[in-house]
Coordinates of C-alpha atoms and ligand atoms in Angstrom, one line a residue:
M1 CA 83.3 109.0 84.1
K2 CA 85.2 106.5 81.9
I3 CA 88.0 105.2 84.1
A4 CA 90.8 102.6 83.5
I5 CA 92.5 101.0 86.5
A6 CA 96.1 100.3 85.5
G7 CA 97.1 97.6 87.9
A8 CA 94.0 95.7 89.0
G9 CA 95.5 93.8 92.0
A10 CA 94.1 94.2 95.5
M11 CA 93.7 98.0 95.6
G12 CA 92.9 98.3 91.9
S13 CA 90.1 95.8 92.4
R14 CA 88.7 97.8 95.4
I15 CA 88.8 101.1 93.7
G16 CA 87.5 99.6 90.4
L17 CA 84.7 97.8 92.1
M18 CA 83.5 100.8 94.1
L19 CA 83.7 103.2 91.1
H20 CA 81.8 100.7 89.0
A21 CA 79.1 100.3 91.7
A22 CA 78.6 104.1 91.5
G23 CA 77.8 103.9 87.8
N24 CA 81.1 104.8 86.2
Q25 CA 82.4 102.9 83.2
V26 CA 85.4 101.0 84.5
I27 CA 87.9 98.9 82.7
L28 CA 90.7 97.0 84.3
I29 CA 94.2 96.6 82.9
D30 CA 96.5 93.9 84.4
T31 CA 99.4 91.7 83.6
W32 CA 98.7 88.6 85.7
P33 CA 97.3 86.0 83.3
A34 CA 95.5 83.9 85.9
H35 CA 93.8 87.0 87.4
I36 CA 92.7 88.1 83.9
A37 CA 91.3 84.7 83.1
A38 CA 89.4 84.4 86.4
I39 CA 87.8 87.8 86.0
R40 CA 86.8 87.0 82.4
E41 CA 85.3 83.8 83.5
K42 CA 83.4 84.8 86.6
G43 CA 83.7 88.5 86.9
L44 CA 85.7 90.3 89.7
L45 CA 84.6 88.6 92.9
A46 CA 85.0 90.2 96.3
N47 CA 84.2 89.8 99.9
L48 CA 83.1 93.3 100.6
N49 CA 82.8 93.7 104.4
G50 CA 81.3 90.2 104.7
Q51 CA 79.0 90.5 101.6
E52 CA 79.8 88.6 98.5
A53 CA 80.0 91.0 95.5
V54 CA 80.7 90.5 91.8
A55 CA 81.4 93.1 89.1
H56 CA 81.5 92.1 85.5
L57 CA 84.2 94.5 84.3
P58 CA 86.2 94.3 81.0
I59 CA 89.8 93.4 81.7
Y60 CA 92.7 93.7 79.3
S61 CA 96.3 92.9 79.4
P62 CA 98.3 96.0 78.3
T63 CA 99.2 94.4 75.0
E64 CA 95.6 93.8 74.0
L65 CA 94.1 97.2 74.6
P66 CA 91.8 98.2 71.7
A67 CA 93.6 100.9 69.6
D68 CA 90.6 103.3 69.8
L69 CA 90.0 103.0 73.5
Q70 CA 89.8 106.4 75.3
V71 CA 89.2 107.1 79.0
D72 CA 88.9 110.3 81.0
L73 CA 91.0 109.0 83.9
I74 CA 93.6 106.3 84.5
V75 CA 94.1 105.3 88.1
A76 CA 97.6 103.9 88.6
L77 CA 97.7 101.1 91.2
T78 CA 100.5 98.8 90.2
K79 CA 103.2 98.0 92.7
S80 CA 105.9 100.7 92.5
M81 CA 108.4 98.6 90.5
Q82 CA 105.7 97.7 87.9
L83 CA 104.7 101.3 87.2
D84 CA 107.2 102.2 84.5
Q85 CA 106.6 99.1 82.5
M86 CA 102.8 99.5 82.8
F87 CA 102.9 103.1 81.5
Q88 CA 105.3 102.1 78.7
M89 CA 102.8 99.5 77.6
I90 CA 99.6 101.6 77.8
Q91 CA 100.9 104.7 76.0
S92 CA 98.1 104.3 73.3
L93 CA 95.6 105.1 76.1
I94 CA 97.2 108.4 77.0
H95 CA 95.7 111.3 75.0
P96 CA 96.0 115.1 75.7
T97 CA 92.8 115.0 77.7
T98 CA 93.6 111.8 79.7
Y99 CA 94.3 112.4 83.4
V100 CA 96.3 110.0 85.6
L101 CA 95.8 109.6 89.3
S102 CA 98.5 107.7 91.2
L103 CA 97.5 106.1 94.4
L104 CA 100.7 104.0 94.8
N105 CA 102.5 104.0 98.1
G106 CA 106.1 105.2 98.0
L107 CA 108.2 108.0 96.6
G108 CA 109.5 109.1 93.2
H109 CA 106.6 108.1 91.1
E110 CA 106.4 111.6 89.5
D111 CA 109.7 110.9 87.7
T112 CA 108.2 107.8 86.1
L113 CA 104.8 109.2 85.2
E114 CA 106.2 112.4 83.8
K115 CA 108.0 110.3 81.1
Y116 CA 104.6 109.3 79.7
V117 CA 102.0 111.9 80.9
P118 CA 102.0 115.7 80.5
K119 CA 102.7 117.1 84.0
E120 CA 99.4 119.1 83.9
N121 CA 97.4 115.9 83.6
I122 CA 99.0 114.2 86.7
I123 CA 97.1 113.9 90.0
F124 CA 98.8 112.5 93.1
G125 CA 97.0 110.8 95.9
T126 CA 97.4 108.7 98.9
T127 CA 94.9 106.4 100.6
T128 CA 94.2 104.7 103.9
W129 CA 91.9 102.2 102.2
T130 CA 93.3 98.6 102.3
A131 CA 92.7 95.5 100.2
G132 CA 93.9 92.0 99.8
L133 CA 93.7 89.3 97.1
K134 CA 92.6 85.8 98.2
G135 CA 93.6 84.5 94.8
P136 CA 93.2 85.4 91.2
G137 CA 89.9 87.3 90.6
Y138 CA 88.9 87.4 94.2
A139 CA 89.4 90.4 96.5
E140 CA 89.1 90.6 100.2
L141 CA 87.8 94.1 101.0
T142 CA 87.2 95.0 104.6
G143 CA 87.2 98.2 106.7
T144 CA 87.0 101.7 105.5
G145 CA 89.4 104.4 104.4
A146 CA 89.8 107.8 102.7
I147 CA 91.8 109.3 99.8
E148 CA 93.6 112.6 99.5
M149 CA 94.4 113.9 96.1
E150 CA 95.9 117.0 94.4
N151 CA 96.9 118.0 90.9
I152 CA 100.6 118.7 90.5
E153 CA 100.1 121.7 88.2
P154 CA 97.5 124.4 89.0
S155 CA 95.8 123.9 85.6
G156 CA 94.8 120.4 86.7
K157 CA 92.7 121.5 89.6
E158 CA 89.3 121.8 87.8
F159 CA 89.5 118.1 86.6
T160 CA 90.8 117.0 90.0
L161 CA 87.8 118.5 91.7
K162 CA 85.6 116.5 89.3
V163 CA 87.5 113.3 90.2
V164 CA 86.9 114.1 93.9
D165 CA 83.2 114.4 93.1
V166 CA 83.1 111.1 91.3
F167 CA 85.0 109.3 94.1
K168 CA 82.6 110.9 96.6
K169 CA 79.6 109.3 94.9
A170 CA 81.5 106.0 95.0
K171 CA 81.8 106.4 98.8
L172 CA 85.6 106.4 98.6
N173 CA 85.8 109.3 101.0
P174 CA 88.1 111.6 99.0
V175 CA 89.3 115.0 99.9
Y176 CA 91.0 117.6 97.8
S177 CA 94.3 118.2 99.5
D178 CA 96.5 121.3 99.2
N179 CA 99.6 119.5 100.3
V180 CA 99.3 115.9 99.2
R181 CA 103.1 115.6 99.0
Y182 CA 103.3 116.0 102.8
S183 CA 100.8 113.1 103.3
I184 CA 102.7 111.0 100.7
W185 CA 106.0 111.5 102.6
K186 CA 104.4 110.9 105.9
K187 CA 102.9 107.6 104.8
A188 CA 106.2 106.6 103.2
C189 CA 108.0 107.4 106.4
I190 CA 105.6 105.3 108.5
N191 CA 105.9 102.4 105.9
G192 CA 109.7 103.0 105.9
T193 CA 109.9 102.0 109.6
L194 CA 107.2 99.4 110.1
N195 CA 107.4 97.5 106.8
G196 CA 111.1 96.9 106.6
L197 CA 111.7 96.3 110.3
C198 CA 108.8 93.8 110.8
T199 CA 109.9 92.0 107.6
I200 CA 113.6 91.7 108.7
L201 CA 112.7 91.0 112.4
D202 CA 109.9 88.6 111.4
C203 CA 107.4 90.1 113.7
N204 CA 104.1 91.9 113.7
V205 CA 103.7 95.6 114.5
G206 CA 102.8 95.0 118.2
E207 CA 105.9 92.8 118.7
L208 CA 108.1 95.4 117.1
G209 CA 106.7 98.0 119.4
N210 CA 107.7 95.9 122.5
L211 CA 111.4 95.6 121.6
T212 CA 113.8 97.8 123.5
V213 CA 115.7 98.7 120.3
T214 CA 112.7 99.9 118.4
K215 CA 112.5 103.5 119.6
D216 CA 116.1 104.2 118.6
L217 CA 115.6 102.5 115.2
I218 CA 112.4 104.4 114.4
T219 CA 113.9 107.7 115.6
A220 CA 116.9 107.3 113.3
I221 CA 114.9 106.3 110.2
V222 CA 112.3 109.1 110.7
S223 CA 115.1 111.6 111.1
E224 CA 116.6 110.4 107.7
F225 CA 113.3 110.8 106.0
A226 CA 112.8 114.3 107.5
T227 CA 116.3 115.5 106.6
V228 CA 115.9 114.4 103.0
S229 CA 112.3 115.6 102.6
Q230 CA 113.3 119.0 103.9
Q231 CA 115.3 119.4 100.8
E232 CA 112.1 118.9 98.7
G233 CA 110.3 121.5 100.7
I234 CA 108.4 119.0 102.9
H235 CA 108.9 119.7 106.6
L236 CA 108.0 116.4 108.3
D237 CA 107.0 116.9 111.9
Q238 CA 109.1 114.0 113.4
A239 CA 107.3 113.9 116.7
S240 CA 103.9 113.5 115.1
V241 CA 105.2 110.9 112.6
I242 CA 106.7 108.9 115.6
A243 CA 103.5 109.3 117.5
A244 CA 101.5 107.9 114.4
I245 CA 104.0 104.9 114.2
E246 CA 103.7 104.2 118.0
A247 CA 99.9 104.4 117.8
T248 CA 100.0 101.2 115.6
Y249 CA 101.6 99.0 118.3
D250 CA 98.4 98.5 120.3
P251 CA 97.4 94.9 120.0
E252 CA 93.7 95.9 120.4
T253 CA 93.9 97.9 117.1
Q254 CA 96.7 97.4 114.5
G255 CA 99.3 95.6 116.7
R256 CA 98.5 92.1 115.4
H257 CA 98.9 93.3 111.8
Y258 CA 101.8 92.1 109.6
P259 CA 102.7 95.0 107.2
S260 CA 102.2 94.5 103.5
M261 CA 105.9 94.1 102.9
Y262 CA 106.0 91.2 105.3
Q263 CA 103.0 89.6 103.6
D264 CA 104.4 90.1 100.1
L265 CA 107.9 88.8 100.9
I266 CA 107.7 86.4 103.8
K267 CA 104.2 84.9 103.1
S268 CA 104.2 85.1 99.3
Q269 CA 107.9 85.4 98.2
R270 CA 107.0 88.5 96.2
K271 CA 109.5 91.3 95.6
T272 CA 108.9 94.4 97.7
E273 CA 108.6 98.2 97.2
I274 CA 111.6 98.9 99.3
D275 CA 113.4 100.8 96.5
Y276 CA 110.6 103.3 96.5
I277 CA 110.5 103.7 100.3
N278 CA 113.8 103.5 102.2
G279 CA 115.7 103.0 98.9
A280 CA 114.2 106.3 97.5
V281 CA 115.4 108.2 100.6
W282 CA 118.9 106.6 100.3
R283 CA 119.1 107.6 96.6
K284 CA 117.8 111.1 97.1
G285 CA 120.3 111.4 100.1
Q286 CA 123.2 110.3 97.9
R287 CA 122.3 113.0 95.3
L288 CA 122.1 115.6 98.1
E289 CA 125.1 114.4 100.0
I290 CA 123.0 113.6 103.0
P291 CA 124.0 110.4 104.8
T292 CA 121.1 107.9 105.3
P293 CA 122.8 104.8 106.7
Y294 CA 119.7 103.3 108.3
C295 CA 117.7 103.6 105.1
A296 CA 120.6 102.2 103.1
F297 CA 121.1 99.3 105.5
L298 CA 117.4 98.4 105.6
T299 CA 117.1 98.5 101.8
E300 CA 120.1 96.2 101.4
L301 CA 118.8 93.8 104.1
I302 CA 115.4 93.6 102.4
H303 CA 117.1 92.9 99.0
G304 CA 119.2 90.2 100.7
K305 CA 116.0 88.6 102.1
E306 CA 114.4 88.8 98.6
Q307 CA 117.3 86.9 97.2
L308 CA 117.3 84.3 100.0
L309 CA 113.6 83.7 99.4
N310 CA 114.0 83.7 95.6
A311 CA 111.3 86.4 95.5
K312 CA 109.6 87.1 92.2
Ligands
LIG1 P1 98.9 93.9 94.4 O1 100.2 93.1 94.6 O2 97.7 93.3 94.9 O3 98.7 94.2 92.8 C1 99.7 94.8 92.0 C2 99.9 94.0 90.8 O4 100.5 92.7 91.1 C3 98.6 93.7 90.0 O5 98.9 93.8 88.6 C4 98.3 92.3 90.4 O6 97.5 91.6 89.4 C5 99.7 91.7 90.5 N1 99.7 90.5 91.4 C6 99.1 90.4 92.6 N2 99.3 89.2 93.2 C7 100.0 88.5 92.2 C8 100.5 87.2 92.2 N3 100.4 86.3 93.2 N4 101.2 86.8 91.1 C9 101.4 87.6 90.0 N5 100.9 88.9 90.0 C10 100.2 89.3 91.1 O7 99.2 95.3 95.0 P2 98.3 96.2 95.8 O8 98.2 95.8 97.2 O9 97.0 96.4 95.1 O10 99.1 97.6 95.8 C11 99.1 98.5 94.7 C12 99.7 99.8 95.2 O11 98.8 100.4 96.2 C13 101.1 99.7 95.9 O12 101.8 100.8 95.7 C14 100.7 99.6 97.4 O13 101.8 99.9 98.3 C15 99.5 100.6 97.5 N6 98.6 100.3 98.6 C16 98.2 99.1 98.9 C17 97.3 98.9 99.9 C18 96.7 97.6 100.3 O14 96.1 97.5 101.3 N7 96.8 96.6 99.5 C19 96.8 100.1 100.7 C20 97.3 101.3 100.3 C21 98.2 101.5 99.2

């Protein structure tokens, strides 16, 4: 399959590298000049579970895409706040037969993608794979994961099943889901507790789990996600979401982990995806006249922290 990765950062590098290794024609699209230059010079380098790997993939900035370039699938893997601008810039790549698979974390991306892509060509997904960038052109890819995906319109099912097959051959452990929106909301809810709280409290997940205030905070945030998602027809099982959050506290498993928002903001002074996690619930709640004070407060605190740290 001919596949473009729109947003070839940590996760885009992982998915691109694994799809390329399985024999697909992969091109990368990115906006970070140093990353583009490094990949052009040395290829995309990665530490893949302890093995050094390199993939010589074409990489373009959105402004230099060849006019006649066509792909079967675009995998969207920008950060949430970069998605709109990316799709605005790559419109020449979107033809009536081009499908788009979003694997971003967060909520509300359908509103952005539907501005540029026919609804029947949109596939939504969520993933438990992880990835990091050690620097421009060099990805750190450890562990394993899986992907769930589902077309948003019934007519997209046939192509989505083909994508599942292609991803299976690339050992990305995909499954076709018949309720991907539930999984997306559940992941957003888990991120909506651990990410913002660890970032503001300056702690890892295990330390958060040890605080006497955490149970109340988590319960209140999960309840806001559940009340708002209910209005979109997603019935989040609050007890199972809380259990999934609490399972991350164990220092022997994920407890020593600092969530991605912490790493982006505190370690790298990069802006966060908060507006697409707690911020999205706050905005949806305002439209529905559902109060979401914890999500609103956490969103504003994170924005305050971004300003204090001069995050870019
Ligand atoms: P990323 O920050 O690595 O990459 C996103 C974009 O930012 C890319 O265009 C990249 O080139 C650019 N970028 C990265 N570092 C930069 C720097 N220092 N300076 C300038 N530009 C830089 O993002 P990601 O982790 O790949 O996440 C993409 C999406 O996937 C997000 O929605 C994220 O929440 C989701 N996701 C990430 C992981 C993970 O483990 N990284 C796991 C699951 C889902």
